[in-house]
Amino acid sequence: MYNWNTPTKHITRSKQSTIWKLNQHINFGLNGKKLNLRLIRKYWNDLAIDPKRKQLLRYLLWGKLS
């Protein structure tokens, strides 16, 4: 992941950094990488995603529209 506003080599492996990385990937693009669906399901309630994008992901992950 290329991030122009944060030095990613200083990020630790913590819950907050994992959530931050997922938010960055979902909101700003994957740059050719795949999402880890297990992590998305695990941190679903903590993700800060655009509501329409979150609705689409909810449908793709669990088959629910609402």
PDB file of C-alpha atoms in Angstrom:
ATOM      1  CA  MET A   1       0.000   0.000   0.000  1.00  0.00           C
ATOM      2  CA  TYR A   2       1.347   3.409  -0.941  1.00  0.00           C
ATOM      3  CA  ASN A   3       0.322   6.120   1.492  1.00  0.00           C
ATOM      4  CA  TRP A   4       1.550   9.621   0.827  1.00  0.00           C
ATOM      5  CA  ASN A   5       0.428  11.190   4.135  1.00  0.00           C
ATOM      6  CA  THR A   6       1.653   8.655   6.726  1.00  0.00           C
ATOM      7  CA  PRO A   7       5.044   6.971   7.161  1.00  0.00           C
ATOM      8  CA  THR A   8       3.831   3.359   7.066  1.00  0.00           C
ATOM      9  CA  LYS A   9       7.156   1.820   8.089  1.00  0.00           C
ATOM     10  CA  HIS A  10       6.613   3.162  11.629  1.00  0.00           C
ATOM     11  CA  ILE A  11       3.208   1.514  12.076  1.00  0.00           C
ATOM     12  CA  THR A  12       3.100  -1.329  14.597  1.00  0.00           C
ATOM     13  CA  ARG A  13       1.047  -4.506  14.455  1.00  0.00           C
ATOM     14  CA  SER A  14      -1.793  -3.538  16.741  1.00  0.00           C
ATOM     15  CA  LYS A  15      -5.570  -3.567  16.520  1.00  0.00           C
ATOM     16  CA  GLN A  16      -5.672   0.152  15.731  1.00  0.00           C
ATOM     17  CA  SER A  17      -3.091  -0.135  12.961  1.00  0.00           C
ATOM     18  CA  THR A  18      -4.953  -3.069  11.416  1.00  0.00           C
ATOM     19  CA  ILE A  19      -8.191  -1.076  11.437  1.00  0.00           C
ATOM     20  CA  TRP A  20      -6.369   1.934   9.979  1.00  0.00           C
ATOM     21  CA  LYS A  21      -4.910  -0.182   7.155  1.00  0.00           C
ATOM     22  CA  LEU A  22      -8.301  -1.726   6.337  1.00  0.00           C
ATOM     23  CA  ASN A  23      -9.903   1.727   6.251  1.00  0.00           C
ATOM     24  CA  GLN A  24      -7.154   3.010   3.961  1.00  0.00           C
ATOM     25  CA  HIS A  25      -7.460   0.040   1.586  1.00  0.00           C
ATOM     26  CA  ILE A  26     -11.243   0.202   1.381  1.00  0.00           C
ATOM     27  CA  ASN A  27     -11.598   3.982   1.152  1.00  0.00           C
ATOM     28  CA  PHE A  28      -8.636   4.846  -1.078  1.00  0.00           C
ATOM     29  CA  GLY A  29      -7.933   1.759  -3.173  1.00  0.00           C
ATOM     30  CA  LEU A  30      -6.093  -1.504  -2.932  1.00  0.00           C
ATOM     31  CA  ASN A  31      -3.293  -0.802  -5.409  1.00  0.00           C
ATOM     32  CA  GLY A  32      -3.580  -4.297  -6.871  1.00  0.00           C
ATOM     33  CA  LYS A  33      -3.847  -6.161  -3.552  1.00  0.00           C
ATOM     34  CA  LYS A  34      -6.721  -8.226  -2.189  1.00  0.00           C
ATOM     35  CA  LEU A  35      -8.680  -7.557   0.987  1.00  0.00           C
ATOM     36  CA  ASN A  36      -8.499  -9.999   3.868  1.00  0.00           C
ATOM     37  CA  LEU A  37     -12.180 -10.858   4.366  1.00  0.00           C
ATOM     38  CA  ARG A  38     -11.523 -12.477   7.743  1.00  0.00           C
ATOM     39  CA  LEU A  39     -10.123  -9.182   9.070  1.00  0.00           C
ATOM     40  CA  ILE A  40     -12.991  -7.173   7.598  1.00  0.00           C
ATOM     41  CA  ARG A  41     -15.523  -9.407   9.346  1.00  0.00           C
ATOM     42  CA  LYS A  42     -13.547  -9.267  12.598  1.00  0.00           C
ATOM     43  CA  TYR A  43     -13.291  -5.456  12.701  1.00  0.00           C
ATOM     44  CA  TRP A  44     -16.550  -4.645  10.890  1.00  0.00           C
ATOM     45  CA  ASN A  45     -18.015  -2.502  13.697  1.00  0.00           C
ATOM     46  CA  ASP A  46     -14.788  -0.481  14.017  1.00  0.00           C
ATOM     47  CA  LEU A  47     -14.356   0.406  10.333  1.00  0.00           C
ATOM     48  CA  ALA A  48     -15.018   3.988   9.235  1.00  0.00           C
ATOM     49  CA  ILE A  49     -16.225   3.435   5.680  1.00  0.00           C
ATOM     50  CA  ASP A  50     -18.428   5.515   3.416  1.00  0.00           C
ATOM     51  CA  PRO A  51     -22.058   4.407   4.072  1.00  0.00           C
ATOM     52  CA  LYS A  52     -22.742   3.371   0.459  1.00  0.00           C
ATOM     53  CA  ARG A  53     -19.484   1.424   0.254  1.00  0.00           C
ATOM     54  CA  LYS A  54     -20.231  -0.227   3.604  1.00  0.00           C
ATOM     55  CA  GLN A  55     -23.684  -1.210   2.324  1.00  0.00           C
ATOM     56  CA  LEU A  56     -22.108  -2.842  -0.743  1.00  0.00           C
ATOM     57  CA  LEU A  57     -19.538  -4.690   1.378  1.00  0.00           C
ATOM     58  CA  ARG A  58     -22.268  -5.856   3.764  1.00  0.00           C
ATOM     59  CA  TYR A  59     -24.160  -7.302   0.796  1.00  0.00           C
ATOM     60  CA  LEU A  60     -21.051  -9.010  -0.599  1.00  0.00           C
ATOM     61  CA  LEU A  61     -19.990 -10.463   2.763  1.00  0.00           C
ATOM     62  CA  TRP A  62     -23.307 -11.493   4.289  1.00  0.00           C
ATOM     63  CA  GLY A  63     -25.892 -11.163   1.495  1.00  0.00           C
ATOM     64  CA  LYS A  64     -27.880  -8.505   3.384  1.00  0.00           C
ATOM     65  CA  LEU A  65     -28.917  -5.176   1.905  1.00  0.00           C
ATOM     66  CA  SER A  66     -29.885  -3.395   5.112  1.00  0.00           C
TER      67      SER A  66
END
